[in-house]
mmCIF file of C-alpha atoms in Angstrom:
data_model
loop_
_atom_site.group_PDB
_atom_site.id
_atom_site.type_symbol
_atom_site.label_atom_id
_atom_site.label_comp_id
_atom_site.label_asym_id
_atom_site.label_seq_id
_atom_site.Cartn_x
_atom_site.Cartn_y
_atom_site.Cartn_z
ATOM 1 C CA UNK W 272 -8.590 -4.650 11.321
ATOM 2 C CA UNK W 273 -6.038 -3.777 14.187
ATOM 3 C CA UNK W 274 -2.659 -3.979 13.754
ATOM 4 C CA UNK W 275 -2.431 -7.580 16.300
ATOM 5 C CA UNK W 276 0.480 -6.770 18.172
ATOM 6 C CA UNK W 277 3.850 -7.915 17.975
ATOM 7 C CA UNK W 278 3.510 -7.383 13.844
ATOM 8 C CA UNK W 279 6.615 -6.036 12.636
ATOM 9 C CA UNK W 280 5.134 -2.722 10.692
ATOM 10 C CA UNK W 281 7.163 -1.588 7.079
ATOM 11 C CA UNK W 282 5.956 0.584 4.683
ATOM 12 C CA UNK W 283 6.377 1.398 1.765
ATOM 13 C CA UNK W 284 5.646 5.146 0.521
ATOM 14 C CA UNK W 285 4.148 6.670 -2.967
ATOM 15 C CA UNK W 286 6.098 8.666 -5.404
ATOM 16 C CA UNK W 287 8.041 10.865 -4.234
ATOM 17 C CA UNK W 288 8.065 10.119 -1.079
ATOM 18 C CA UNK W 289 10.069 8.879 2.028
ATOM 19 C CA UNK W 290 11.034 8.064 5.919
ATOM 20 C CA UNK W 291 9.833 11.884 6.388
ATOM 21 C CA UNK W 292 6.907 11.795 4.984
ATOM 22 C CA UNK W 293 4.042 13.155 7.466
ATOM 23 C CA UNK W 294 1.844 9.520 7.355
ATOM 24 C CA UNK W 295 5.503 7.140 8.098
ATOM 25 C CA UNK W 296 5.713 9.763 10.644
ATOM 26 C CA UNK W 297 2.178 9.251 12.893
ATOM 27 C CA UNK W 298 2.610 5.421 11.799
ATOM 28 C CA UNK W 299 6.340 5.415 14.094
ATOM 29 C CA UNK W 300 4.446 7.336 16.852
ATOM 30 C CA UNK W 301 2.568 4.504 17.109
ATOM 31 C CA UNK W 302 4.374 2.164 16.180
ATOM 32 C CA UNK W 303 7.791 3.298 17.005
ATOM 33 C CA UNK W 304 10.113 -0.096 15.494
ATOM 34 C CA UNK W 305 8.062 0.850 12.479
ATOM 35 C CA UNK W 306 10.041 0.931 9.578
ATOM 36 C CA UNK W 307 10.063 2.288 6.782
ATOM 37 C CA UNK W 308 11.147 0.261 3.383
ATOM 38 C CA UNK W 309 12.820 4.114 1.241
ATOM 39 C CA UNK W 310 12.509 3.720 -1.980
ATOM 40 C CA UNK W 311 13.849 7.053 -4.990
ATOM 41 C CA UNK W 312 12.831 7.984 -7.567
ATOM 42 C CA UNK W 313 15.074 7.303 -9.609
ATOM 43 C CA UNK W 314 15.769 3.339 -8.478
ATOM 44 C CA UNK W 315 15.750 0.324 -10.074
ATOM 45 C CA UNK W 316 12.943 -0.672 -8.261
ATOM 46 C CA UNK W 317 13.291 -4.461 -9.856
ATOM 47 C CA UNK W 318 15.685 -4.508 -7.582
ATOM 48 C CA UNK W 319 14.458 -2.645 -4.345
ATOM 49 C CA UNK W 320 11.843 -5.605 -4.253
ATOM 50 C CA UNK W 321 14.117 -8.346 -4.447
ATOM 51 C CA UNK W 322 15.999 -6.988 -1.617
ATOM 52 C CA UNK W 323 12.712 -5.631 0.193
ATOM 53 C CA UNK W 324 11.214 -9.430 -0.155
ATOM 54 C CA UNK W 325 14.419 -11.097 0.982
ATOM 55 C CA UNK W 326 15.542 -8.952 3.966
ATOM 56 C CA UNK W 327 10.880 -9.357 5.044
ATOM 57 C CA UNK W 328 11.764 -13.524 4.643
ATOM 58 C CA UNK W 329 13.943 -13.796 7.498
ATOM 59 C CA UNK W 330 11.377 -11.474 9.755
ATOM 60 C CA UNK W 331 10.157 -14.389 12.495
ATOM 61 C CA UNK W 332 7.981 -11.968 13.860
ATOM 62 C CA UNK W 333 4.337 -11.712 11.997
ATOM 63 C CA UNK W 334 4.455 -9.039 9.341
ATOM 64 C CA UNK W 335 1.812 -5.771 8.385
ATOM 65 C CA UNK W 336 3.050 -4.192 5.369
ATOM 66 C CA UNK W 337 1.652 -0.453 5.019
ATOM 67 C CA UNK W 338 2.145 0.703 1.440
ATOM 68 C CA UNK W 339 0.771 4.066 -0.252
ATOM 69 C CA UNK W 340 -0.984 5.589 -3.620
ATOM 70 C CA UNK W 341 1.875 3.300 -5.688
ATOM 71 C CA UNK W 342 3.840 2.284 -2.494
ATOM 72 C CA UNK W 343 0.577 -0.036 -1.797
ATOM 73 C CA UNK W 344 1.396 -1.543 -5.463
ATOM 74 C CA UNK W 345 4.914 -2.483 -4.227
ATOM 75 C CA UNK W 346 3.383 -3.341 -1.145
ATOM 76 C CA UNK W 347 0.588 -5.806 -2.736
ATOM 77 C CA UNK W 348 3.369 -7.185 -4.455
ATOM 78 C CA UNK W 349 5.886 -7.689 -2.319
ATOM 79 C CA UNK W 350 2.587 -9.567 -0.085
ATOM 80 C CA UNK W 351 1.830 -12.152 -3.374
ATOM 81 C CA UNK W 352 5.299 -13.484 -2.929
ATOM 82 C CA UNK W 353 5.845 -13.668 0.811
ATOM 83 C CA UNK W 354 2.440 -15.633 0.651
ATOM 84 C CA UNK W 355 4.063 -17.559 -2.320
ATOM 85 C CA UNK W 356 6.717 -18.920 0.035
ATOM 86 C CA UNK W 357 4.445 -19.580 2.977
ATOM 87 C CA UNK W 358 4.566 -16.534 4.255
ATOM 88 C CA UNK W 359 1.598 -15.115 6.039
ATOM 89 C CA UNK W 360 1.807 -11.343 6.164
ATOM 90 C CA UNK W 361 -0.944 -8.440 6.413
ATOM 91 C CA UNK W 362 -1.528 -5.944 3.620
ATOM 92 C CA UNK W 363 -3.100 -2.404 4.891
ATOM 93 C CA UNK W 364 -3.395 0.004 1.302
ATOM 94 C CA UNK W 365 -3.923 3.581 1.027
ATOM 95 C CA UNK W 366 -5.167 4.835 -2.316
ATOM 96 C CA UNK W 367 -3.778 2.290 -3.635
ATOM 97 C CA UNK W 368 -2.207 2.420 -7.361
ATOM 98 C CA UNK W 369 -4.064 -0.488 -8.787
ATOM 99 C CA UNK W 370 -3.334 0.237 -12.975
ATOM 100 C CA UNK W 371 -2.370 3.215 -14.060
ATOM 101 C CA UNK W 372 -5.805 3.542 -15.562
ATOM 102 C CA UNK W 373 -7.209 4.890 -12.465
ATOM 103 C CA UNK W 374 -4.605 8.017 -12.143
ATOM 104 C CA UNK W 375 -6.818 10.847 -13.782
ATOM 105 C CA UNK W 376 -3.578 13.060 -15.467
ATOM 106 C CA UNK W 377 -1.247 10.985 -18.033
ATOM 107 C CA UNK W 378 1.335 12.610 -15.881
ATOM 108 C CA UNK W 379 2.742 9.036 -14.377
ATOM 109 C CA UNK W 380 6.681 9.177 -14.704
ATOM 110 C CA UNK W 381 7.119 7.101 -17.766
ATOM 111 C CA UNK W 382 9.763 5.093 -15.711
ATOM 112 C CA UNK W 383 8.298 3.707 -13.099
ATOM 113 C CA UNK W 384 5.096 2.012 -15.473
ATOM 114 C CA UNK W 385 7.209 -1.089 -16.194
ATOM 115 C CA UNK W 386 7.321 -1.911 -12.115
ATOM 116 C CA UNK W 387 3.649 -1.670 -12.093
ATOM 117 C CA UNK W 388 1.468 -4.869 -11.298
ATOM 118 C CA UNK W 389 -2.129 -5.226 -11.767
ATOM 119 C CA UNK W 390 -3.391 -6.262 -8.140
ATOM 120 C CA UNK W 391 -5.569 -8.944 -9.049
ATOM 121 C CA UNK W 392 -6.497 -11.002 -5.895
ATOM 122 C CA UNK W 393 -5.797 -10.278 -2.100
ATOM 123 C CA UNK W 394 -5.774 -11.615 1.046
ATOM 124 C CA UNK W 395 -5.466 -10.238 4.804
ATOM 125 C CA UNK W 396 -5.801 -6.824 3.808
ATOM 126 C CA UNK W 397 -7.111 -3.747 3.957
ATOM 127 C CA UNK W 398 -8.132 -0.971 2.042
ATOM 128 C CA UNK W 399 -8.440 2.714 2.592
ATOM 129 C CA UNK W 400 -10.126 4.658 -0.231
ATOM 130 C CA UNK W 401 -10.063 8.625 0.326
ATOM 131 C CA UNK W 402 -12.690 9.435 -1.672
ATOM 132 C CA UNK W 403 -12.318 12.773 -3.066
ATOM 133 C CA UNK W 404 -8.454 11.349 -3.871
ATOM 134 C CA UNK W 405 -7.225 14.345 -6.971
ATOM 135 C CA UNK W 406 -4.429 12.077 -8.789
ATOM 136 C CA UNK W 407 -6.833 8.766 -8.341
ATOM 137 C CA UNK W 408 -10.232 7.948 -9.457
ATOM 138 C CA UNK W 409 -11.737 6.828 -6.206
ATOM 139 C CA UNK W 410 -14.798 6.008 -8.029
ATOM 140 C CA UNK W 411 -12.868 3.250 -9.773
ATOM 141 C CA UNK W 412 -10.908 2.402 -6.796
ATOM 142 C CA UNK W 413 -13.722 1.533 -5.139
ATOM 143 C CA UNK W 414 -15.794 -0.374 -7.690
ATOM 144 C CA UNK W 415 -13.367 -2.435 -8.255
ATOM 145 C CA UNK W 416 -12.599 -3.353 -4.227
ATOM 146 C CA UNK W 417 -16.179 -3.737 -3.874
ATOM 147 C CA UNK W 418 -16.411 -6.450 -6.897
ATOM 148 C CA UNK W 419 -13.416 -7.907 -5.306
ATOM 149 C CA UNK W 420 -15.032 -8.293 -2.420
ATOM 150 C CA UNK W 421 -18.686 -9.499 -3.732
ATOM 151 C CA UNK W 422 -16.544 -12.157 -5.394
ATOM 152 C CA UNK W 423 -14.256 -13.442 -3.002
ATOM 153 C CA UNK W 424 -15.992 -12.729 0.199
ATOM 154 C CA UNK W 425 -13.634 -12.166 3.975
ATOM 155 C CA UNK W 426 -10.367 -11.004 2.320
ATOM 156 C CA UNK W 427 -10.461 -7.745 1.928
ATOM 157 C CA UNK W 428 -12.059 -5.098 3.981
ATOM 158 C CA UNK W 429 -12.744 -1.782 3.277
ATOM 159 C CA UNK W 430 -12.786 2.215 4.558
ATOM 160 C CA UNK W 431 -13.798 4.448 3.074
ATOM 161 C CA UNK W 432 -13.101 7.890 4.390
ATOM 162 C CA UNK W 433 -14.182 12.005 2.908
ATOM 163 C CA UNK W 434 -10.293 12.383 2.075
ATOM 164 C CA UNK W 435 -7.898 13.422 -0.383
ATOM 165 C CA UNK W 436 -5.180 11.635 -1.899
ATOM 166 C CA UNK W 437 -2.327 11.513 1.201
ATOM 167 C CA UNK W 438 -5.211 11.083 3.359
ATOM 168 C CA UNK W 439 -4.564 14.448 5.437
ATOM 169 C CA UNK W 440 -6.818 12.742 8.801
ATOM 170 C CA UNK W 441 -4.305 9.593 8.417
ATOM 171 C CA UNK W 442 -3.316 10.162 12.020
ATOM 172 C CA UNK W 443 -7.291 9.668 12.651
ATOM 173 C CA UNK W 444 -7.468 6.631 10.987
ATOM 174 C CA UNK W 445 -4.374 5.023 12.806
ATOM 175 C CA UNK W 446 -7.006 4.746 15.515
ATOM 176 C CA UNK W 447 -8.454 2.117 14.262
ATOM 177 C CA UNK W 448 -5.386 0.443 13.407
#
């Protein structure tokens, strides 16, 4: 999946991430007008999601949302809202947190659990799964998306990479975007 020329690119980082993250830096190098939709650890994420949705509603150009880890879950929630409003939105998920049970360690901040939504339907979505993910169970994630793809052909594109949760070689993947 290539990001179409003219698309507005928005990135939602994962836990403890920010606009100064390495991943967003690479995205900005390739897409200089890309915007990081930043949220903080103690934010009311419902307010962040609502504000982001309302801001994206006003974007006139086609939208590409990129979300990493828990940011992938948030990006998916926003895409679903945009789609229900008839706004097409391409979604790129990087090691997304589909559900909390896919996490290896029970150390996820309790106050953030309420903001997760079980990801259950996909459209115009590319998923990048790091098979050496040390945070989320890549085999469960892979099985989840492969089953979804089997039952709903042509809705998602799955890319498997021999990489960790942060996708250390992300800059190499961007060549395909």
